[in-house]
Coordinates of C-alpha atoms in Angstrom, one line a residue:
Chain A
M1 CA -18.2 -47.2 -5.6
I2 CA -18.1 -43.6 -6.9
Q3 CA -18.7 -40.8 -4.4
V4 CA -18.5 -37.1 -5.3
E5 CA -18.7 -34.8 -2.3
N6 CA -19.0 -31.0 -2.5
V7 CA -16.8 -30.6 -5.5
S8 CA -16.2 -27.3 -7.1
K9 CA -14.3 -26.3 -10.3
Q10 CA -12.9 -23.2 -11.7
F11 CA -10.8 -22.4 -14.7
T12 CA -8.3 -19.5 -14.6
L13 CA -7.4 -18.3 -18.0
H14 CA -4.0 -16.7 -17.4
N15 CA -3.5 -15.6 -21.0
Q16 CA -6.9 -14.0 -21.3
G17 CA -6.5 -11.4 -18.6
G18 CA -6.5 -13.9 -15.8
A19 CA -10.2 -14.4 -16.2
A20 CA -11.5 -16.8 -13.5
L21 CA -14.5 -18.9 -14.5
E22 CA -16.3 -20.7 -11.7
V23 CA -18.2 -23.4 -13.4
M24 CA -19.3 -25.8 -10.6
R25 CA -20.0 -25.6 -6.9
G26 CA -21.2 -28.2 -4.4
A27 CA -21.4 -31.1 -6.8
Q28 CA -22.7 -34.3 -5.1
L29 CA -23.0 -37.8 -6.7
S30 CA -23.1 -41.3 -5.4
V31 CA -23.1 -44.4 -7.5
A32 CA -23.4 -47.9 -6.1
P33 CA -22.0 -51.1 -7.7
G34 CA -24.4 -52.4 -10.3
E35 CA -26.0 -48.9 -10.7
C36 CA -26.0 -46.6 -13.8
V37 CA -26.5 -42.9 -13.2
A38 CA -27.1 -40.5 -16.0
L39 CA -25.7 -37.0 -15.9
V40 CA -28.3 -34.6 -17.5
G41 CA -28.5 -30.9 -18.1
A42 CA -28.3 -28.5 -21.0
S43 CA -25.2 -28.4 -23.2
G44 CA -22.5 -26.5 -21.3
A45 CA -24.0 -27.3 -17.9
G46 CA -20.9 -29.3 -16.9
K47 CA -21.7 -32.9 -17.5
S48 CA -18.4 -33.6 -19.2
T49 CA -16.5 -31.4 -16.7
L50 CA -17.8 -33.5 -13.8
M51 CA -17.0 -36.7 -15.6
R52 CA -13.5 -35.5 -16.4
M53 CA -12.9 -34.6 -12.8
I54 CA -14.0 -38.1 -11.7
Y55 CA -11.4 -39.5 -14.2
G56 CA -8.7 -37.2 -12.9
N57 CA -8.4 -35.5 -16.2
Y58 CA -9.6 -32.1 -14.8
L59 CA -8.4 -30.9 -11.4
A60 CA -11.2 -30.3 -8.9
A61 CA -10.7 -27.0 -6.9
S62 CA -12.1 -28.5 -3.7
G63 CA -14.1 -31.4 -2.4
A64 CA -13.6 -35.1 -2.6
I65 CA -14.1 -37.7 -5.4
R66 CA -13.7 -41.2 -4.1
V67 CA -13.5 -44.1 -6.6
G68 CA -13.2 -47.3 -4.6
A69 CA -10.9 -46.3 -1.8
L70 CA -9.0 -43.6 -3.6
D71 CA -9.7 -39.8 -3.5
V72 CA -8.9 -38.7 -7.0
V73 CA -8.7 -35.0 -5.9
T74 CA -5.7 -35.6 -3.7
A75 CA -4.3 -38.7 -5.2
R76 CA -0.8 -38.7 -6.7
P77 CA -0.4 -39.3 -10.4
R78 CA 0.8 -42.9 -10.1
E79 CA -2.2 -43.7 -7.9
I80 CA -4.5 -42.4 -10.6
I81 CA -2.7 -44.3 -13.2
A82 CA -3.1 -47.5 -11.3
L83 CA -6.8 -46.7 -10.7
R84 CA -7.3 -46.2 -14.4
R85 CA -5.6 -49.4 -15.3
E86 CA -7.5 -51.6 -12.8
V87 CA -10.6 -49.9 -11.6
L88 CA -11.9 -47.0 -13.6
G89 CA -12.6 -47.2 -17.3
Y90 CA -13.6 -44.2 -19.5
V91 CA -15.2 -44.2 -23.0
S92 CA -14.7 -40.8 -24.3
Q93 CA -16.2 -39.4 -27.5
F94 CA -12.9 -39.3 -29.2
L95 CA -10.5 -42.1 -30.1
R96 CA -6.9 -41.2 -29.3
V97 CA -4.4 -43.8 -30.4
V98 CA -0.8 -44.1 -31.7
P99 CA -1.1 -43.9 -35.5
R100 CA -0.6 -47.2 -37.5
V101 CA -1.4 -49.5 -34.6
P102 CA -3.8 -52.2 -35.7
T103 CA -7.4 -52.0 -34.3
R104 CA -7.1 -55.4 -32.6
D105 CA -4.1 -54.2 -30.6
V106 CA -5.8 -50.9 -29.7
V107 CA -8.7 -52.8 -28.2
A108 CA -6.4 -55.4 -26.5
E109 CA -4.1 -52.8 -24.9
P110 CA -6.0 -52.3 -21.6
L111 CA -5.6 -56.1 -21.0
L112 CA -1.9 -56.1 -22.0
A113 CA -1.4 -53.2 -19.6
L114 CA -2.8 -55.4 -16.9
G115 CA -0.2 -58.1 -17.8
R116 CA -2.7 -60.5 -19.3
P117 CA -1.3 -63.0 -21.9
A118 CA -1.3 -61.6 -25.4
G119 CA -3.4 -64.5 -26.8
E120 CA -6.1 -64.0 -24.3
A121 CA -6.1 -60.2 -24.8
R122 CA -6.4 -60.6 -28.6
A123 CA -9.2 -63.2 -28.3
R124 CA -11.2 -60.8 -26.1
A125 CA -10.5 -57.9 -28.5
E126 CA -11.7 -59.9 -31.5
A127 CA -14.8 -61.1 -29.7
L128 CA -15.8 -57.5 -28.8
L129 CA -15.0 -56.2 -32.3
A130 CA -17.1 -58.9 -33.9
R131 CA -19.9 -58.2 -31.5
L132 CA -19.8 -54.5 -32.4
N133 CA -19.9 -55.3 -36.1
I134 CA -16.3 -54.3 -37.1
P135 CA -15.5 -56.6 -40.0
P136 CA -12.4 -58.8 -39.5
A137 CA -10.9 -57.3 -42.6
L138 CA -10.4 -54.0 -40.6
W139 CA -8.8 -55.6 -37.5
E140 CA -5.3 -55.3 -39.0
L141 CA -5.8 -51.6 -39.9
S142 CA -5.4 -48.5 -37.8
P143 CA -8.8 -47.2 -36.6
L144 CA -7.7 -43.7 -37.5
T145 CA -8.7 -44.4 -41.1
F146 CA -12.2 -45.5 -40.0
S147 CA -15.5 -43.7 -40.2
G148 CA -16.8 -41.8 -37.1
G149 CA -19.2 -44.5 -36.1
E150 CA -16.6 -47.2 -36.5
Q151 CA -14.1 -45.3 -34.5
Q152 CA -16.7 -44.9 -31.7
R153 CA -17.3 -48.7 -31.7
V154 CA -13.6 -49.4 -31.5
N155 CA -13.4 -46.9 -28.5
I156 CA -16.3 -48.8 -26.9
A157 CA -14.7 -52.2 -27.5
R158 CA -11.5 -50.9 -25.8
G159 CA -13.5 -49.5 -22.9
F160 CA -15.2 -52.8 -22.3
A161 CA -12.1 -55.0 -22.9
H162 CA -11.3 -55.1 -19.2
E163 CA -14.2 -55.6 -16.8
Y164 CA -13.7 -52.4 -14.8
P165 CA -15.6 -52.1 -11.5
A166 CA -16.3 -48.5 -12.4
L167 CA -17.1 -47.0 -15.8
L168 CA -17.5 -43.5 -17.3
L169 CA -19.4 -43.3 -20.6
D170 CA -19.5 -40.1 -22.6
E171 CA -22.2 -40.4 -25.2
P172 CA -21.6 -44.1 -26.0
T173 CA -24.5 -44.4 -28.3
A174 CA -24.3 -41.2 -30.3
S175 CA -24.0 -41.7 -34.1
L176 CA -24.7 -45.4 -33.9
D177 CA -27.3 -47.3 -35.9
A178 CA -30.1 -49.2 -34.2
A179 CA -28.3 -52.6 -34.2
N180 CA -25.0 -51.3 -32.8
R181 CA -26.8 -49.1 -30.3
G182 CA -28.6 -52.2 -29.1
T183 CA -25.2 -54.0 -28.7
V184 CA -23.7 -51.1 -26.7
L185 CA -26.7 -51.0 -24.4
A186 CA -26.5 -54.8 -23.9
L187 CA -22.8 -54.3 -23.0
I188 CA -23.8 -51.7 -20.4
E189 CA -26.5 -54.0 -19.0
E190 CA -24.0 -56.8 -18.7
A191 CA -21.5 -54.5 -16.9
K192 CA -24.2 -53.5 -14.5
A193 CA -25.1 -57.2 -13.9
R194 CA -21.5 -58.0 -12.9
G195 CA -21.6 -55.1 -10.5
A196 CA -20.0 -52.2 -12.3
A197 CA -20.8 -48.7 -11.1
I198 CA -21.5 -46.5 -14.2
V199 CA -21.8 -42.8 -14.8
G200 CA -23.0 -41.9 -18.3
I201 CA -23.9 -39.0 -20.5
F202 CA -26.6 -39.9 -23.0
H203 CA -28.4 -37.5 -25.2
D204 CA -30.3 -40.4 -26.5
E205 CA -33.3 -40.5 -24.2
E206 CA -34.5 -44.0 -25.1
A207 CA -31.0 -45.4 -24.3
R208 CA -31.0 -43.5 -21.0
A209 CA -34.4 -44.9 -20.1
R210 CA -33.3 -48.4 -20.8
V211 CA -30.0 -48.6 -18.9
C212 CA -30.0 -45.8 -16.3
D213 CA -31.4 -46.2 -12.8
R214 CA -31.7 -42.5 -12.1
E215 CA -30.7 -39.1 -13.3
V216 CA -28.6 -36.3 -11.8
D217 CA -29.1 -32.9 -13.2
V218 CA -25.8 -31.1 -13.1
S219 CA -27.3 -27.7 -13.6
G220 CA -28.1 -27.9 -9.9
F221 CA -24.3 -27.6 -9.4
A222 CA -24.0 -24.3 -11.2
P223 CA -22.4 -21.6 -9.0
G224 CA -25.5 -19.5 -9.0
A225 CA -28.1 -22.3 -8.6
S226 CA -28.4 -22.7 -4.9
Chain B
M1 CA 7.7 -50.3 -3.2
T2 CA 10.3 -47.6 -3.3
P3 CA 11.0 -45.0 -6.0
L4 CA 13.6 -46.0 -8.7
L5 CA 14.9 -42.5 -8.8
E6 CA 14.7 -39.7 -6.2
V7 CA 15.8 -36.3 -7.4
R8 CA 16.2 -33.5 -4.8
D9 CA 16.9 -29.8 -5.4
L10 CA 19.0 -30.3 -8.5
T11 CA 20.6 -27.1 -9.7
K12 CA 23.0 -26.5 -12.5
R13 CA 24.3 -23.0 -13.4
Y14 CA 26.4 -21.9 -16.4
G15 CA 28.2 -19.0 -14.8
P16 CA 25.5 -16.5 -13.8
R17 CA 22.9 -18.2 -16.0
I18 CA 20.6 -20.9 -14.8
G19 CA 20.6 -24.3 -16.5
C20 CA 18.1 -25.9 -14.3
A21 CA 17.2 -25.0 -10.7
D22 CA 15.7 -26.7 -7.6
V23 CA 14.3 -29.7 -9.5
T24 CA 12.7 -32.2 -7.2
F25 CA 10.8 -35.3 -8.3
E26 CA 10.5 -39.1 -7.9
L27 CA 10.2 -41.7 -10.6
W28 CA 8.6 -45.1 -9.7
P29 CA 9.3 -48.4 -11.4
G30 CA 7.4 -48.8 -14.6
E31 CA 6.6 -45.0 -14.9
V32 CA 7.2 -42.9 -17.9
L33 CA 7.9 -39.2 -17.2
G34 CA 7.8 -36.6 -19.9
I35 CA 9.7 -33.3 -19.6
V36 CA 8.5 -30.6 -21.9
G37 CA 9.4 -27.0 -22.5
E38 CA 10.7 -24.9 -25.3
S39 CA 14.4 -24.6 -26.4
G40 CA 16.4 -23.2 -23.6
S41 CA 14.0 -24.2 -20.9
G42 CA 16.6 -26.4 -19.3
K43 CA 15.1 -29.8 -20.1
S44 CA 18.2 -31.2 -21.8
T45 CA 20.5 -29.8 -19.1
L46 CA 18.3 -31.6 -16.5
L47 CA 18.4 -34.8 -18.5
S48 CA 22.2 -34.6 -18.7
C49 CA 22.5 -34.0 -15.0
L50 CA 20.3 -36.9 -14.2
A51 CA 22.2 -39.3 -16.5
G52 CA 25.6 -38.3 -15.2
H53 CA 26.8 -36.6 -18.3
L54 CA 26.9 -33.2 -16.6
A55 CA 27.8 -32.5 -13.0
P56 CA 25.1 -30.4 -11.2
D57 CA 26.2 -27.7 -8.7
T58 CA 23.9 -28.9 -5.9
G59 CA 21.3 -31.5 -5.2
S60 CA 21.1 -35.3 -5.2
V61 CA 20.1 -38.0 -7.6
V62 CA 19.4 -41.1 -5.6
Y63 CA 19.0 -44.3 -7.6
D64 CA 17.8 -47.7 -6.3
T65 CA 20.7 -49.8 -7.5
R66 CA 20.2 -53.6 -7.9
A67 CA 23.2 -54.5 -5.8
N68 CA 23.3 -51.9 -3.0
G69 CA 19.9 -50.3 -2.8
A70 CA 19.5 -46.5 -2.8
R71 CA 22.7 -44.7 -3.8
D72 CA 23.4 -41.0 -4.7
T73 CA 24.8 -41.3 -8.2
L74 CA 26.4 -37.9 -7.9
T75 CA 28.7 -39.0 -5.1
M76 CA 29.4 -42.5 -6.3
S77 CA 32.8 -43.2 -7.9
E78 CA 33.3 -42.6 -11.6
P79 CA 33.7 -46.3 -12.4
E80 CA 30.6 -47.2 -10.5
R81 CA 28.6 -44.5 -12.4
R82 CA 30.0 -45.7 -15.7
M83 CA 29.0 -49.3 -14.9
L84 CA 25.5 -48.1 -14.1
G85 CA 25.4 -46.3 -17.5
R86 CA 26.5 -49.5 -19.3
T87 CA 24.1 -51.8 -17.5
D88 CA 21.0 -50.5 -15.6
W89 CA 20.7 -47.2 -17.4
A90 CA 20.3 -46.4 -21.1
F91 CA 20.5 -43.1 -22.9
V92 CA 18.8 -42.7 -26.3
H93 CA 20.1 -39.6 -28.1
Q94 CA 18.1 -37.5 -30.5
N95 CA 20.7 -38.0 -33.1
P96 CA 21.5 -41.7 -33.5
R97 CA 25.0 -40.8 -34.6
D98 CA 25.7 -39.7 -31.0
G99 CA 24.6 -43.0 -29.6
L100 CA 25.9 -45.4 -32.2
R101 CA 29.3 -46.3 -33.6
M102 CA 28.8 -45.6 -37.2
N103 CA 31.7 -47.6 -38.5
V104 CA 30.8 -50.8 -36.6
S105 CA 28.2 -53.2 -38.0
A106 CA 24.6 -53.2 -36.6
G107 CA 25.2 -56.5 -34.8
G108 CA 28.5 -55.1 -33.5
N109 CA 26.7 -52.1 -32.1
V110 CA 24.4 -54.2 -30.1
G111 CA 27.0 -56.8 -29.1
E112 CA 29.5 -54.2 -27.9
R113 CA 27.3 -53.2 -25.0
L114 CA 26.9 -56.9 -24.1
M115 CA 30.7 -57.3 -24.2
A116 CA 31.1 -54.3 -22.0
V117 CA 29.3 -56.2 -19.2
G118 CA 31.4 -59.3 -19.7
A119 CA 29.7 -61.4 -22.5
R120 CA 32.5 -63.2 -24.3
H121 CA 30.8 -66.1 -26.3
Y122 CA 30.6 -64.9 -29.9
G123 CA 27.8 -67.2 -30.9
N124 CA 25.6 -66.1 -27.9
I125 CA 26.4 -62.4 -28.5
R126 CA 25.4 -62.7 -32.2
A127 CA 22.3 -64.6 -31.3
T128 CA 21.2 -61.9 -28.7
A129 CA 22.0 -59.1 -31.2
S130 CA 20.0 -60.8 -33.8
D131 CA 17.1 -61.3 -31.4
W132 CA 17.2 -57.5 -30.5
L133 CA 17.4 -56.4 -34.2
G134 CA 14.2 -58.4 -34.7
R135 CA 12.5 -56.8 -31.8
V136 CA 13.2 -53.3 -33.2
E137 CA 12.1 -54.5 -36.6
I138 CA 15.4 -54.6 -38.4
A139 CA 15.8 -57.5 -40.8
D140 CA 18.3 -60.1 -39.8
E141 CA 20.1 -59.9 -43.1
R142 CA 21.2 -56.3 -42.2
I143 CA 23.1 -57.5 -39.1
D144 CA 26.5 -57.1 -40.8
D145 CA 25.7 -53.7 -42.4
R146 CA 27.0 -50.5 -40.9
P147 CA 24.4 -48.0 -39.5
S148 CA 25.7 -45.4 -42.0
A149 CA 23.8 -47.5 -44.6
F150 CA 20.6 -47.3 -42.6
S151 CA 17.7 -44.8 -42.8
G152 CA 17.2 -42.3 -39.9
G153 CA 14.4 -44.3 -38.5
M154 CA 16.4 -47.6 -38.7
Q155 CA 19.3 -45.9 -37.0
Q156 CA 17.1 -44.8 -34.2
R157 CA 15.7 -48.3 -33.7
L158 CA 19.2 -49.7 -33.7
Q159 CA 20.2 -47.2 -31.1
I160 CA 17.2 -48.4 -29.0
A161 CA 18.3 -52.0 -29.4
R162 CA 21.9 -51.2 -28.4
N163 CA 20.6 -49.5 -25.3
L164 CA 18.1 -52.1 -24.2
V165 CA 20.1 -55.2 -24.8
T166 CA 21.6 -55.2 -21.3
G167 CA 18.2 -55.1 -19.7
P168 CA 18.3 -51.6 -18.2
R169 CA 15.6 -50.5 -15.8
L170 CA 15.8 -46.8 -16.5
V171 CA 16.0 -45.2 -20.0
F172 CA 16.7 -41.6 -20.7
M173 CA 15.5 -40.3 -24.0
D174 CA 16.4 -36.9 -25.5
E175 CA 13.8 -36.1 -28.3
P176 CA 13.8 -39.7 -29.5
T177 CA 11.4 -39.0 -32.4
G178 CA 12.9 -35.6 -33.3
G179 CA 14.3 -35.3 -36.8
L180 CA 12.3 -38.3 -38.1
D181 CA 9.6 -38.3 -40.7
V182 CA 6.1 -38.3 -39.2
S183 CA 5.3 -41.8 -40.5
V184 CA 8.6 -43.2 -39.0
Q185 CA 7.8 -41.3 -35.7
A186 CA 4.5 -43.2 -35.4
R187 CA 6.2 -46.6 -35.8
L188 CA 8.9 -45.6 -33.3
L189 CA 6.3 -44.4 -30.7
D190 CA 4.5 -47.7 -31.0
L191 CA 7.7 -49.6 -30.5
I192 CA 8.8 -47.6 -27.5
R193 CA 5.4 -48.0 -25.9
A194 CA 5.4 -51.7 -26.4
L195 CA 8.9 -52.1 -25.0
V196 CA 8.1 -50.0 -22.0
R197 CA 5.0 -52.0 -21.3
D198 CA 6.5 -55.5 -21.9
L199 CA 9.8 -54.9 -20.1
G200 CA 8.4 -52.8 -17.3
L201 CA 10.9 -50.1 -18.0
S202 CA 10.9 -46.7 -16.4
A203 CA 11.8 -43.8 -18.7
I204 CA 12.4 -40.1 -18.7
I205 CA 11.6 -38.5 -22.1
V206 CA 12.6 -35.0 -23.0
T207 CA 10.8 -33.5 -25.9
H208 CA 9.1 -30.3 -27.1
D209 CA 6.4 -32.3 -28.9
L210 CA 3.2 -32.4 -26.7
A211 CA 1.6 -35.0 -29.0
V212 CA 4.5 -37.4 -28.3
V213 CA 4.3 -37.0 -24.5
R214 CA 0.5 -37.5 -24.6
L215 CA 1.0 -40.9 -26.2
L216 CA 4.1 -42.0 -24.2
A217 CA 4.2 -40.4 -20.8
D218 CA 2.2 -41.2 -17.7
R219 CA 3.4 -38.0 -16.0
L220 CA 4.5 -34.7 -17.2
M221 CA 6.8 -31.9 -15.9
V222 CA 6.7 -28.5 -17.7
M223 CA 9.9 -26.5 -17.6
K224 CA 10.4 -22.8 -18.2
S225 CA 13.7 -20.8 -17.6
G226 CA 15.3 -23.8 -15.8
R227 CA 12.4 -24.4 -13.4
V228 CA 9.6 -26.9 -13.2
V229 CA 6.5 -24.7 -13.4
E230 CA 3.9 -27.5 -13.4
E231 CA 3.7 -31.2 -13.0
G232 CA 1.0 -33.9 -12.9
L233 CA -0.7 -36.6 -14.8
T234 CA 0.0 -36.1 -18.5
D235 CA -3.6 -35.7 -19.8
Q236 CA -4.5 -33.6 -16.8
V237 CA -1.6 -31.1 -17.4
L238 CA -2.5 -31.0 -21.2
D239 CA -6.3 -30.8 -20.8
D240 CA -6.5 -28.6 -17.7
P241 CA -3.2 -26.7 -17.4
Q242 CA -3.0 -24.5 -14.3
H243 CA 0.2 -22.4 -15.0
A244 CA 0.1 -19.5 -17.4
Y245 CA 3.1 -20.9 -19.4
T246 CA 1.5 -24.3 -19.8
Q247 CA -1.7 -22.8 -20.9
L248 CA 0.2 -20.8 -23.5
L249 CA 2.1 -23.9 -24.6
V250 CA -1.0 -26.0 -25.0
S251 CA -3.0 -23.3 -26.8
S252 CA -0.2 -22.7 -29.2
V253 CA -0.1 -26.2 -30.7
L254 CA -1.2 -26.4 -34.3
H255 CA -3.8 -29.0 -35.2
V256 CA -3.9 -30.8 -38.5

């Protein structure tokens, strides 16, 4: 479902003397439907960079990244937009939303973007919020006023609102208490059971052991490594 | 599917100075394109050329019309272009005073555009106007008030209602949230997003506010000295900018 082949990445900092930083070379990754693969490696090794390239958020310098039938590296913006709407979900570490939009609508938005009826989208949003222990009193409020852990759970609810065939999870269990962490891991297991291909970054080793089928160490993709 | 708008090599000079040069892009149905750049980068000139307010020197702006398919709007007759501007296109000005008639009631402002496309039944026009005021969150009891009695945010929402009442497929927006209080901006952004999504609109939004394009635009073009220096998926251009100017622009934003 997700296939990364020989991908490299470099950043050119034009305003800092044109410094060119080569950060990744020869990255390989393959994730089948129903499989969860953990990206591991020290901080700064390039886990998030690789994940962002799969999402099309960073441009790969060379190589191919296929999600389903689409090569993200060469795809046109509107193809990536369609991919993100229908196929590829991403739970980032940060919640980015229009201020003053109620939490329920934030979570329902991926379904509304797919043209689902508003009632169905809201019902799904409420079910997920309830499951992630966001009290109903907060559903009418903007999540921007919430605590860090609450914002993260809203972000997770939004990421799981639509049943994406492929999912990218950046630290989905960080800063969650045991009960909520269990819920998130259960959501991941359910997504795997319905056939989703998942790439995750988990610093939480227990969580990784429970949901991930194997690990890929991205430090092997450092330019000097091979 | 075909593009809604196909722009090729659009150039506009002001004497020896470049307004915009060699701009080429496509806009697809349902897409929101952001155009960013600093003052004088040519983004407003480009928008004016696209919307037919300004005649470019060279290039083509091919629009997929409902009736006759792809037509170059630069070579079509003036009445045809005006009709397009009244029906299938909309233009939201930065200053609502430029897009509204200030001495006509709110309902009249919305109804006027309907009458321009042939609506004549007063009751229907008023009902449609009232419906649209509701959609942009203006209370029904204000339907007979003039926009001069409205706040800036309300005026901007009224301008949007006036523009969208004829069911356009393409909306041009020039700094739609500029000049508004931050709290009003947020509400307007949410409104524009919902309208774009629910009506399947395509939009071209010119702004210098990178936070606004991040929330509204699918795609982004960055302009400098009249030329497009970088384009791509909005979050990709903002998070992994390739061109020196874009890197400077993104790294110069103040965070609160």
